[in-house]
CSV table of C-alpha atoms in Angstrom, one decimal:
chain,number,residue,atom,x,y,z
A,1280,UNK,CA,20.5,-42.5,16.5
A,1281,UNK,CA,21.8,-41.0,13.6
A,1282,UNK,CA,20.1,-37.8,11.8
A,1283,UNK,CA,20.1,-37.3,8.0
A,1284,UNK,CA,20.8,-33.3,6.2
A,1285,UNK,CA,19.9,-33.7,2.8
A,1286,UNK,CA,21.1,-30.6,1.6
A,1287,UNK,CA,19.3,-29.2,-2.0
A,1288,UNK,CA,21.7,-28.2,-4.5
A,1289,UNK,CA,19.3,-27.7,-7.3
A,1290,UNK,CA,20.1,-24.4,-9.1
A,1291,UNK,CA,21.1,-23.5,-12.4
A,1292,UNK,CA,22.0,-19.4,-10.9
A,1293,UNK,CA,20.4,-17.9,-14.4
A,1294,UNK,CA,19.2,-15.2,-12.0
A,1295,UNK,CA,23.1,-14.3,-10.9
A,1296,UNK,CA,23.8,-13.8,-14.7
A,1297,UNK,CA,27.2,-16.0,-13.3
A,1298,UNK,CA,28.7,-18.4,-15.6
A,1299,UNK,CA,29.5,-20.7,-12.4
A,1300,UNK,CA,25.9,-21.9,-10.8
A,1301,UNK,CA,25.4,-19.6,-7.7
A,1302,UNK,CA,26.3,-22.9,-5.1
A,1303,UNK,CA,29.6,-22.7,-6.5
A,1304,UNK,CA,30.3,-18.9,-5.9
A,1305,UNK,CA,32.8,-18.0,-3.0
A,1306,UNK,CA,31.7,-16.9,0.2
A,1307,UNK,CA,34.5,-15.5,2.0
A,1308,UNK,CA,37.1,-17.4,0.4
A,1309,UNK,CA,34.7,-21.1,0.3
A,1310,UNK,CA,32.0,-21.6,-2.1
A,1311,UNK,CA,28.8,-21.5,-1.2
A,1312,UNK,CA,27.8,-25.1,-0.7
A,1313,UNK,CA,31.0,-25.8,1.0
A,1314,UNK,CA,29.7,-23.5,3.8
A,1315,UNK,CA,26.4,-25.3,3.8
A,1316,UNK,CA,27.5,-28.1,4.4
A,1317,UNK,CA,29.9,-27.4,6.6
A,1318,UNK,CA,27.2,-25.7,8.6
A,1319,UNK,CA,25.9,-29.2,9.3
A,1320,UNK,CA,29.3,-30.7,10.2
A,1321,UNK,CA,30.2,-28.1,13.0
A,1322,UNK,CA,26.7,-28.9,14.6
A,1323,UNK,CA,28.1,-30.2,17.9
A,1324,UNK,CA,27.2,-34.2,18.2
A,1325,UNK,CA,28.6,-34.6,14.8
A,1326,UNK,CA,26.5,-37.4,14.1
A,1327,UNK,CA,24.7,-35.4,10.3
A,1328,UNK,CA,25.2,-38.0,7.6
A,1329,UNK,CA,25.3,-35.1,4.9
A,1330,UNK,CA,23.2,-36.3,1.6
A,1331,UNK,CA,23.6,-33.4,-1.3
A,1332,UNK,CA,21.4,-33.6,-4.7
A,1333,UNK,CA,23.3,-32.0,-7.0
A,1334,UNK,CA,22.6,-31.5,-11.2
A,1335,UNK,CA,23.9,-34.5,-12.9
A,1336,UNK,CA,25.9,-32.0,-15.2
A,1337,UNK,CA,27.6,-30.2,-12.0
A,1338,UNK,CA,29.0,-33.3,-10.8
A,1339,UNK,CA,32.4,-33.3,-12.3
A,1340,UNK,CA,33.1,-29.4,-11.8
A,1341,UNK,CA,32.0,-30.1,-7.6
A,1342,UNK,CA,34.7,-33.0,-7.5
A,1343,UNK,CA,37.3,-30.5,-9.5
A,1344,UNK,CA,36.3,-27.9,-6.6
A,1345,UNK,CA,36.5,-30.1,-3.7
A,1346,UNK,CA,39.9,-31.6,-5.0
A,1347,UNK,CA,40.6,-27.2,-5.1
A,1348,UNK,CA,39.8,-26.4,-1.9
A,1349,UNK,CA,40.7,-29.5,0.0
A,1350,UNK,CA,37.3,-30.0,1.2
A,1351,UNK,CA,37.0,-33.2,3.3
A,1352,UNK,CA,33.8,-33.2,5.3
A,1353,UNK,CA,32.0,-36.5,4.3
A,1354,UNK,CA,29.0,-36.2,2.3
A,1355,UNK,CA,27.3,-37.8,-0.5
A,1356,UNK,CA,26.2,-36.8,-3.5
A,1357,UNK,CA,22.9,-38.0,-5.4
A,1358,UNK,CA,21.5,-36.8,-8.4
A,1359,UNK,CA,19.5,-33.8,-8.5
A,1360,UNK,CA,15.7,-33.9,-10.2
A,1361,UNK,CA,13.6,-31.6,-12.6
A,1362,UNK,CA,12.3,-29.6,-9.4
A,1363,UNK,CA,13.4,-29.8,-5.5
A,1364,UNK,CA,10.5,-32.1,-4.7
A,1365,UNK,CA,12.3,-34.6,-6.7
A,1366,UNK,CA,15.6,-34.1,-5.8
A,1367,UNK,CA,14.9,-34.8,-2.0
A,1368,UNK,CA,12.9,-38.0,-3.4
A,1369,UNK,CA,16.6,-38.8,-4.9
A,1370,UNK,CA,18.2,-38.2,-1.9
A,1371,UNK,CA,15.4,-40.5,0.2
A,1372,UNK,CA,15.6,-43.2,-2.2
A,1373,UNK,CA,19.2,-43.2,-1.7
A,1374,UNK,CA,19.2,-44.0,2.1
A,1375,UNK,CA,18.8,-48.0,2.2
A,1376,UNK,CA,17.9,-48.6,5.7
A,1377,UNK,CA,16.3,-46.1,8.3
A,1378,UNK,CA,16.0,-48.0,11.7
A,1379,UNK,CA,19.1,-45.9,13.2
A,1380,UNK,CA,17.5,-42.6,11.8
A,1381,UNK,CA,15.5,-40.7,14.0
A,1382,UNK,CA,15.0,-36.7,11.8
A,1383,UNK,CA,15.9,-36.2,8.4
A,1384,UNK,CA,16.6,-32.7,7.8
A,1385,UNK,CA,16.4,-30.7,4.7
A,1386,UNK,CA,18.2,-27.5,3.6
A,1387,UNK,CA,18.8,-25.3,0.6
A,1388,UNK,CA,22.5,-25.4,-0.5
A,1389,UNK,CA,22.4,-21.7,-1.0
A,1390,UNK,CA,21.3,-21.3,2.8
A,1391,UNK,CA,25.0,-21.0,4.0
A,1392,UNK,CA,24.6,-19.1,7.4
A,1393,UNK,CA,22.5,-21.1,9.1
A,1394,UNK,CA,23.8,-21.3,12.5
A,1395,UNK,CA,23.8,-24.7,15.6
A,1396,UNK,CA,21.6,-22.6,17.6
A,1397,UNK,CA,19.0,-22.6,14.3
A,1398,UNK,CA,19.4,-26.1,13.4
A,1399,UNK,CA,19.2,-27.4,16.7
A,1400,UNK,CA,15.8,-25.4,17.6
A,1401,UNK,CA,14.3,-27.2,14.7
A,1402,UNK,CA,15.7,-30.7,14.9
A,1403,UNK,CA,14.6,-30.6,18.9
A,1404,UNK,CA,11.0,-29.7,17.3
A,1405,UNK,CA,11.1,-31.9,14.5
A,1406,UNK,CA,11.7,-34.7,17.6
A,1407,UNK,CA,9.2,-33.7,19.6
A,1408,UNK,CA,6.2,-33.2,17.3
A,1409,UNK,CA,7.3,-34.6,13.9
A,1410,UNK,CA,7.4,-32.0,11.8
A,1411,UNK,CA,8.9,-28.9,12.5
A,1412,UNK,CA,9.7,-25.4,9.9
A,1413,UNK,CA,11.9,-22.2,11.0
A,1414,UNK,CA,10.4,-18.9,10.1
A,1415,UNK,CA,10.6,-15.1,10.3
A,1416,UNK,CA,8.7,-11.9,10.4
A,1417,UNK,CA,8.5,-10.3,7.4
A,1418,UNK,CA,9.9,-6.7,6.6
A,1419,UNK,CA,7.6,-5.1,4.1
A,1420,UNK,CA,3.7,-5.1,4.4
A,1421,UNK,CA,2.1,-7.3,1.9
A,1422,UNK,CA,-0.4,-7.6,-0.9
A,1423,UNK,CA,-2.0,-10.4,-2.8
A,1424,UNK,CA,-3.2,-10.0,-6.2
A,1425,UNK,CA,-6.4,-11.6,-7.1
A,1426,UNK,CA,-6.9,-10.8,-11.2
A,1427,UNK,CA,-6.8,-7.2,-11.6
A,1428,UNK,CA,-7.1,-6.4,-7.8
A,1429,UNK,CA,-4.8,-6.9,-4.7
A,1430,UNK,CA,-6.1,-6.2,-1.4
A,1431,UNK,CA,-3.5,-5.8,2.0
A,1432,UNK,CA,-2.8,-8.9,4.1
A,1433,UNK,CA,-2.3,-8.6,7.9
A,1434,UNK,CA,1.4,-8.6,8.0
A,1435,UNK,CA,1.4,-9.7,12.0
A,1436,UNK,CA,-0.1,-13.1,10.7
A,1437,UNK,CA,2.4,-13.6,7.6
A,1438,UNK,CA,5.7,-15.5,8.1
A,1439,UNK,CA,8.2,-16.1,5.7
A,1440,UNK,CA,9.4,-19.8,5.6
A,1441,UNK,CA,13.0,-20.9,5.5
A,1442,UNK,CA,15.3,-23.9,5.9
A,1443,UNK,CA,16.7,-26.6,7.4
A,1444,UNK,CA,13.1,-28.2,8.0
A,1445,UNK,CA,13.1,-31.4,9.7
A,1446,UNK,CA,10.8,-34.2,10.2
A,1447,UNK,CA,10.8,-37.6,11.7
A,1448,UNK,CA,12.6,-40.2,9.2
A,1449,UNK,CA,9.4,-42.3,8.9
A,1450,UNK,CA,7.3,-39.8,8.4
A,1451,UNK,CA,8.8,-38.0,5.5
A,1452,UNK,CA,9.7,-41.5,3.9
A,1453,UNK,CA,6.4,-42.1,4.1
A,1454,UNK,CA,4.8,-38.4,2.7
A,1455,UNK,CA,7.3,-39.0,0.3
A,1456,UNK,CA,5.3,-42.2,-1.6
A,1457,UNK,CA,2.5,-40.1,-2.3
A,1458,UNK,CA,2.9,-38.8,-6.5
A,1459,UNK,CA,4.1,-35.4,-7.1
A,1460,UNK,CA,2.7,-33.0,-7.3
A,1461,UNK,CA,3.6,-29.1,-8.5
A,1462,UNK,CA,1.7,-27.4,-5.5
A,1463,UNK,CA,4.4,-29.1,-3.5
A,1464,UNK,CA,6.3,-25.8,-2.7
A,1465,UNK,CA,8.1,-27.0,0.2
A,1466,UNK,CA,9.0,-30.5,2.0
A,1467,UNK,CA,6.1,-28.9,5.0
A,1468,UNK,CA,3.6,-28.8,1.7
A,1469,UNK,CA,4.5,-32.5,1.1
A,1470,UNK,CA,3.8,-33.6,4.7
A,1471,UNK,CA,1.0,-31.8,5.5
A,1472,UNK,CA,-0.6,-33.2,2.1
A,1473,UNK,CA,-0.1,-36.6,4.1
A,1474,UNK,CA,-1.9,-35.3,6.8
A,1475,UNK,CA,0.8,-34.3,9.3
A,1476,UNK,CA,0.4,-30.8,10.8
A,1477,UNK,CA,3.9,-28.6,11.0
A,1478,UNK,CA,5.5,-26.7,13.8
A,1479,UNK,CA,6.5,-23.6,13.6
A,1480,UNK,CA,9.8,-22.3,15.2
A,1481,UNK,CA,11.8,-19.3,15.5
A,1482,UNK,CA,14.1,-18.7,12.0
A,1483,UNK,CA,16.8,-16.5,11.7
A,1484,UNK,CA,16.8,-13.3,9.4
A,1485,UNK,CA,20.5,-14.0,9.1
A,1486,UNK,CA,19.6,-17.5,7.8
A,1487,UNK,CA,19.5,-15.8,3.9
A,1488,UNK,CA,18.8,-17.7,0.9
A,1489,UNK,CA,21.8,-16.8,-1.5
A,1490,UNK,CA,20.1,-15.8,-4.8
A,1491,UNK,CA,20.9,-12.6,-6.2
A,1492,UNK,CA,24.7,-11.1,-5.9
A,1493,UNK,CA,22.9,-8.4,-3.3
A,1494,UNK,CA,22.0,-11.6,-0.8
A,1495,UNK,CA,26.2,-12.2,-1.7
A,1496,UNK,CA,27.2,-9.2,-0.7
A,1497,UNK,CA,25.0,-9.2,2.2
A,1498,UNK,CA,26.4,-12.5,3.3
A,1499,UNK,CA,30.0,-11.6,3.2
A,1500,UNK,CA,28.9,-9.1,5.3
A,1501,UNK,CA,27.1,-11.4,8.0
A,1502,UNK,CA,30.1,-13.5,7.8
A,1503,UNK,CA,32.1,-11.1,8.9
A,1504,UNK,CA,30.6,-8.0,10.2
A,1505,UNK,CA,33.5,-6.3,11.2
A,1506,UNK,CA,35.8,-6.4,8.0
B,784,UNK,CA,2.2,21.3,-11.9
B,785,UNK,CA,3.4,20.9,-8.7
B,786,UNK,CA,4.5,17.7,-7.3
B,787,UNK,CA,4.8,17.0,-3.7
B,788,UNK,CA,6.7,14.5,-2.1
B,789,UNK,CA,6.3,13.7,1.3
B,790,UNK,CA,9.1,11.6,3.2
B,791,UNK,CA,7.9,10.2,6.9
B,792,UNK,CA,11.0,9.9,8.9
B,793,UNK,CA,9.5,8.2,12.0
B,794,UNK,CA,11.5,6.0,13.5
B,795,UNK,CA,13.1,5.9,16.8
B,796,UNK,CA,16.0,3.5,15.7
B,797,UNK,CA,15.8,0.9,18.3
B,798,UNK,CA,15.7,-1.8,16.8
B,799,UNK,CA,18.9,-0.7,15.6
B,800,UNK,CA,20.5,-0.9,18.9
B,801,UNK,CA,22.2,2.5,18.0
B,802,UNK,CA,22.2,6.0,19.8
B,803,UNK,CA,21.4,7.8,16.7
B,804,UNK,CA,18.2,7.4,14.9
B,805,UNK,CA,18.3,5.3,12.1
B,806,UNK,CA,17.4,7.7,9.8
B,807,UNK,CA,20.4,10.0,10.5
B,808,UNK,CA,23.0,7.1,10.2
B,809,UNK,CA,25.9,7.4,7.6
B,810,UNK,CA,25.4,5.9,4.3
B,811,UNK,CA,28.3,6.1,1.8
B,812,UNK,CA,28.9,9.1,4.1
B,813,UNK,CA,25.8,11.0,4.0
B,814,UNK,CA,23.5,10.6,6.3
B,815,UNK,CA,20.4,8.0,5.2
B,816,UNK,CA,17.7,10.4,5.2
B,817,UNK,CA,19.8,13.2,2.9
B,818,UNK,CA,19.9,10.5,0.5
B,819,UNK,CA,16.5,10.0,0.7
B,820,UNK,CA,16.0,13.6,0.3
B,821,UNK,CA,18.3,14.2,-2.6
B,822,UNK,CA,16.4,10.9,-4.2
B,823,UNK,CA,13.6,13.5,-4.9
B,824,UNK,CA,15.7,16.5,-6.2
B,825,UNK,CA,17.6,14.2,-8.8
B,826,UNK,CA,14.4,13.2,-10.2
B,827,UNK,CA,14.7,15.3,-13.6
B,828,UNK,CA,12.0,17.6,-13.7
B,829,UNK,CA,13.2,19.2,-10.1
B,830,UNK,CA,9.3,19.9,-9.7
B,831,UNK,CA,9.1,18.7,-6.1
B,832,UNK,CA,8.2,20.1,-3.3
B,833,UNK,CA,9.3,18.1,-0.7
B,834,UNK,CA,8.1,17.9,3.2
B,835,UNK,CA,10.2,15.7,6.2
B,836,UNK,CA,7.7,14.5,8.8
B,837,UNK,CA,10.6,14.5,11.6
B,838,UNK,CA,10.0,13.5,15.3
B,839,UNK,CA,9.8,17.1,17.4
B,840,UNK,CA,12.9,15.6,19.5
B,841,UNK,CA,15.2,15.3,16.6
B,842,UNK,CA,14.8,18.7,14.9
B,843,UNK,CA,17.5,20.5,16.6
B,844,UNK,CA,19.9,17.1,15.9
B,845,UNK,CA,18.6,17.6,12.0
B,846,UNK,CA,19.1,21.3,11.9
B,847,UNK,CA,23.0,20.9,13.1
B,848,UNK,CA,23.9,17.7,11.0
B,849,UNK,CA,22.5,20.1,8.0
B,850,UNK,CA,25.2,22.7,9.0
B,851,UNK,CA,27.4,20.0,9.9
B,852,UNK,CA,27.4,17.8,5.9
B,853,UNK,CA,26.5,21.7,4.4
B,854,UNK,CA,23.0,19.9,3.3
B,855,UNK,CA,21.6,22.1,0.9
B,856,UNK,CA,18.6,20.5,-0.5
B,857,UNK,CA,15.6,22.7,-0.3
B,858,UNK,CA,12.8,20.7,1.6
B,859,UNK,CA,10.3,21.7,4.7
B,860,UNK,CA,10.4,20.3,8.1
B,861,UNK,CA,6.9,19.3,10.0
B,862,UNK,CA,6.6,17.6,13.2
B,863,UNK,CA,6.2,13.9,13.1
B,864,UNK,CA,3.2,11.9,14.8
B,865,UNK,CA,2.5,8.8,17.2
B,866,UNK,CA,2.0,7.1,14.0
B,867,UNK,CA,2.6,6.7,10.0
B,868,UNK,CA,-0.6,8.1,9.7
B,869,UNK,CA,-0.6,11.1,12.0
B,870,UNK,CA,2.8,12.0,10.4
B,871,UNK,CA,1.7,12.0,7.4
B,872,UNK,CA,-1.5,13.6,8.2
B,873,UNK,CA,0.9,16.2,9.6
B,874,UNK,CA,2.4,16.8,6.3
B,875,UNK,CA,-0.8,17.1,4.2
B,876,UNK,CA,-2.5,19.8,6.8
B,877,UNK,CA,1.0,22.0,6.1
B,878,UNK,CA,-0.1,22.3,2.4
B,879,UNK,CA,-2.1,25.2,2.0
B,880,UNK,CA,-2.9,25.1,-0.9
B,881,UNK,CA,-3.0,22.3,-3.7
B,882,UNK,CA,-4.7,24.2,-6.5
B,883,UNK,CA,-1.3,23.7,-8.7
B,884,UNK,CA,-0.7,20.2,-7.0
B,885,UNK,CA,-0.9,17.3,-9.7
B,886,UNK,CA,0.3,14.6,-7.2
B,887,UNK,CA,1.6,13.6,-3.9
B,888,UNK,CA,4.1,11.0,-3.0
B,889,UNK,CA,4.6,9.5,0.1
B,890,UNK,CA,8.3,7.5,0.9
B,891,UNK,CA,9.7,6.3,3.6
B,892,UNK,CA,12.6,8.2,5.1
B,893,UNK,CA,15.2,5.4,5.6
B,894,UNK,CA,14.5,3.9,1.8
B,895,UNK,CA,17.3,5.7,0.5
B,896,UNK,CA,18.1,4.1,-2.9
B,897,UNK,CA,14.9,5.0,-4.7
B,898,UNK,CA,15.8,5.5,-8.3
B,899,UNK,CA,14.2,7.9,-11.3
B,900,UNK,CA,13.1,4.9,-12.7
B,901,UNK,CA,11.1,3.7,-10.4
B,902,UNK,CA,9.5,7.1,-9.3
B,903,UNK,CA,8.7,8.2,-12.2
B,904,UNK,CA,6.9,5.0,-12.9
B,905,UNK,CA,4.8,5.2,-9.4
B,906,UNK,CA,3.7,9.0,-10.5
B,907,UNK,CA,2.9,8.1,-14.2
B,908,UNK,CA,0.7,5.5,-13.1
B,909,UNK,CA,-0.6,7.9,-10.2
B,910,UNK,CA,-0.9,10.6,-12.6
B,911,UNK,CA,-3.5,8.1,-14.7
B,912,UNK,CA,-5.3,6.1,-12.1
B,913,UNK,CA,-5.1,8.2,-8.9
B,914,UNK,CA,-3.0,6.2,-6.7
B,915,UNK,CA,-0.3,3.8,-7.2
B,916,UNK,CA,2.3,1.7,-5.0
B,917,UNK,CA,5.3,0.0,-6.1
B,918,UNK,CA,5.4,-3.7,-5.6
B,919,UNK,CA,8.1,-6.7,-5.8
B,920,UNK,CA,8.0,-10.5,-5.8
B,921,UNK,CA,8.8,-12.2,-2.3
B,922,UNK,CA,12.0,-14.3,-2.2
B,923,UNK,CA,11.0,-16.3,0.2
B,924,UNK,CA,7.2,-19.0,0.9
B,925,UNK,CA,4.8,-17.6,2.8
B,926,UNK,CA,2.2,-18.9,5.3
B,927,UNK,CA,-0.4,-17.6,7.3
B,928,UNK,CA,-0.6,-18.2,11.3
B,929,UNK,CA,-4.0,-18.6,12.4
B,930,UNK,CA,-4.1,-19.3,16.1
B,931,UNK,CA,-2.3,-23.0,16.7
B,932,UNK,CA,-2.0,-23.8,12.3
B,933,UNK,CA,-1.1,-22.3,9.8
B,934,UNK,CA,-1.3,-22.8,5.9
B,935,UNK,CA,1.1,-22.3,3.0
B,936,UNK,CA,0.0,-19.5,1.0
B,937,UNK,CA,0.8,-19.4,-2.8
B,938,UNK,CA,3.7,-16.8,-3.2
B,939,UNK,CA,3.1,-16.3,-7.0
B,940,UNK,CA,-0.3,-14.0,-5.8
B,941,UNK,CA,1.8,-12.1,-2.9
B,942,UNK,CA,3.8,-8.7,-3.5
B,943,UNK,CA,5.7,-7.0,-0.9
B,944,UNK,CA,4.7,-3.4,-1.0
B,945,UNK,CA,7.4,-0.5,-1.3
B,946,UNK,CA,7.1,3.1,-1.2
B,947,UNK,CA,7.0,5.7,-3.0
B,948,UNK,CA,3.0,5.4,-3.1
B,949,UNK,CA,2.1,8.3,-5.1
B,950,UNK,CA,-1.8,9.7,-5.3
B,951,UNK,CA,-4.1,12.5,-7.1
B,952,UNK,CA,-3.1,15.3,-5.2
B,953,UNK,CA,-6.9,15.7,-4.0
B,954,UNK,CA,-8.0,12.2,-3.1
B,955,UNK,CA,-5.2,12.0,-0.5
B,956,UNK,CA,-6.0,14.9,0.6
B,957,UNK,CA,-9.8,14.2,0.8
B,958,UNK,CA,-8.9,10.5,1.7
B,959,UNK,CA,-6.9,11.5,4.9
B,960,UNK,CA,-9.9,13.6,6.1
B,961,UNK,CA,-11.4,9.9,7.7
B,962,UNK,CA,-10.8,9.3,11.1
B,963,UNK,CA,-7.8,7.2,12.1
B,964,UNK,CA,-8.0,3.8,12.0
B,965,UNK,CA,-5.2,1.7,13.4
B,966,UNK,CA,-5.9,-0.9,11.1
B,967,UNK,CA,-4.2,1.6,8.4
B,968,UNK,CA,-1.1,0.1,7.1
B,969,UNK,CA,-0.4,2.8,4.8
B,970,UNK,CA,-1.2,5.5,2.6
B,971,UNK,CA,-2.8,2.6,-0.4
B,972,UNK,CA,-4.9,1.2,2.7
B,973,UNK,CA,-6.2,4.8,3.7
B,974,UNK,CA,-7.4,5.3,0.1
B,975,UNK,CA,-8.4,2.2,-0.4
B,976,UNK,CA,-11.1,2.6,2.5
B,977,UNK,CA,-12.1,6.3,1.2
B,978,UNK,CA,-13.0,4.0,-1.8
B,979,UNK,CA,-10.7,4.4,-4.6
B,980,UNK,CA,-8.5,0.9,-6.2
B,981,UNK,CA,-4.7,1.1,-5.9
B,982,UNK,CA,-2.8,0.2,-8.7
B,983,UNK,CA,0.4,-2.3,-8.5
B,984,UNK,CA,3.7,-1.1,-10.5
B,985,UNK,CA,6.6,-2.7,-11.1
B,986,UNK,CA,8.7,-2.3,-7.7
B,987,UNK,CA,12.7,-2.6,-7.0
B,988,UNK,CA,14.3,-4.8,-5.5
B,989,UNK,CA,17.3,-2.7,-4.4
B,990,UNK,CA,14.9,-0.2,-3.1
B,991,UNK,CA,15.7,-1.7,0.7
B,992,UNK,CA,14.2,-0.6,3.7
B,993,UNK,CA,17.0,0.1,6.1
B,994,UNK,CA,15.7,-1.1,9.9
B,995,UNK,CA,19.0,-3.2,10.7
B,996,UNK,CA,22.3,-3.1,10.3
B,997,UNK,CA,22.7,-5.9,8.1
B,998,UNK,CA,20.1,-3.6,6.0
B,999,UNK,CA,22.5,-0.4,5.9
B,1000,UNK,CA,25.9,-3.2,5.0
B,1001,UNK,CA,23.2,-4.2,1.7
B,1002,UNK,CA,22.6,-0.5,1.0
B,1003,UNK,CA,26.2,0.4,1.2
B,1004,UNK,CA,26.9,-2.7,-1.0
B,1005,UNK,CA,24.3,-1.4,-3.6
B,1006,UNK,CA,25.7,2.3,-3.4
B,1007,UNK,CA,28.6,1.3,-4.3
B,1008,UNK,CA,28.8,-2.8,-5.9
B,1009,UNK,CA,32.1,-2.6,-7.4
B,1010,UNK,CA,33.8,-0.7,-4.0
């Protein structure tokens, strides 16, 4: 059986004030998605056909890059949509024939450090029960606002939600027919709307999402902690 | 007026994995919880008064790195407590008198890169509403565990809470004269109960909490970006 990474390369990086879009950055000497994607290459069976949805207008300068670098793990690239929801529906639309598929898989491009341990846990879930999500603890106590007032939440019953999330290839084929809609935060949302409950497993706080140049810095860091 | 600023340095640093409590580890070369301290002294007006709530088994190891980094900024030392709460508690009973008190602040010891900015703007409001907390967006989705499910929650209404929280100098005094709960989070919950609305400012981002390491590479990265 095969499994699928579609890997989300939606951003434009107007919140890193960078002229490059923040996928494109270097980490430790690699840009950004190169890691990501790599991430799912060096996952031990090796058998990850790597989908990417990437801006339409972003195309030309990731060919340039990979030409650069020499970057020469396999992957295809689809067009990316007007929000995430609809780039993964790009990416599914682009898969002709699912009987070999067991899990499709889906990851943020600027989610470089996530690790085999990580992406095994949650495929091994995702096989088992369908529908499976990595998340942490989170670090600060939190608040939600309701008009004018905000009243605590129990922080021991918050998680914070993170990617790759993984799902059996039929079923997220199948939550995928249903319209869009902009609730949708997260592929989870879009399954459980079809009326699939999600499993939660153990993230990684290391597993950062890359969108400030402090999460940057921090990941050059993770990378190598030592330097 | 007076302005008081207490700064709870609690923590036993395990989850650190270090020998030295978190709070006395080097930051840019200063140990974190100086840098909390001079925070407060740089703060324009030089008005505060500011208290340490220090565990009882680290005073002697605070009193020599003092004489050790020739740590000169004025500031009183009172024993920390089991909790938070107790330590701050602590803090307030040492006051003896708050006739000439506007407002007390209460900060974490190991957030280190509190600017002006962002204080001032935590006692202004303070100062007009009676108690205010600093607040930022999450990065990442939310959801709620509740036994076996859980549910997304919508992250546009959460806020991750920061400190300095900063109060009418009497109603945290008056406020902190309930009985413990442990269901207090901090200082906004334990006014909040006493029956007194919170209001949300405008938080930082870099205003990290340091509890790993991968915290103090971010804060070093943010002391000094362009190193």
């Amino acid at each position: 059986m095969r499994t699928v990474a579609i890997i989300v390369a939606g951003g434009s990086g107007t919140r890193f004030g960078a002229e490059m879009p923040k996928q494109f950055l270097e980490l430790g000497g690699l840009p950004i998605l190169m890691r990501t994607i790599e991430a799912f290459e060096e996952n031990g069976d090796g058998s990850f056909d790597v989908i990417v949805a990437l801006p339409q207008g972003q195309m030309e300068l990731w060919q340039q890059l990979c030409r650069e670098y020499g970057f020469e793990v396999p992957h295809r690239i689809v067009p990316g949509g007007e929000t995430r929801w609809h780039s993964v529906k790009n990416a599914l639309d682009s898969i002709v024939d699912i009987t070999d598929v067991d899990v499709i898989s889906v990851h943020d491009g600027v989610r470089p450090l996530a690790g085999p341990d990580l992406i095994n846990r949650v495929l091994e879930a995702a096989r088992r029960d369908g529908a499976a999500i990595p998340v942490v603890m989170l670090n600060d106590s939190v608040r939600q606002v309701d008009g004018e007032a905000s009243h605590a939440l129990d922080r021991s019953s918050l998680r914070a939600v993170q990617t790759p999330q993984a799902f059996d290839a039929r079923l997220l084929m199948e939550a995928y027919r249903q319209k869009f809609d902009p609730t949708f935060t997260d592929d989870a949302s879009v399954v459980e709307r079809y009326g699939h409950s999600v499993i939660l497993v153990e993230g990684d706080p290391k597993n950062l999402k890359i969108t400030r140049p402090m999460d940057l810095a921090l990941a050059e860091y993770l990378l190598n902690p030592d330097a």
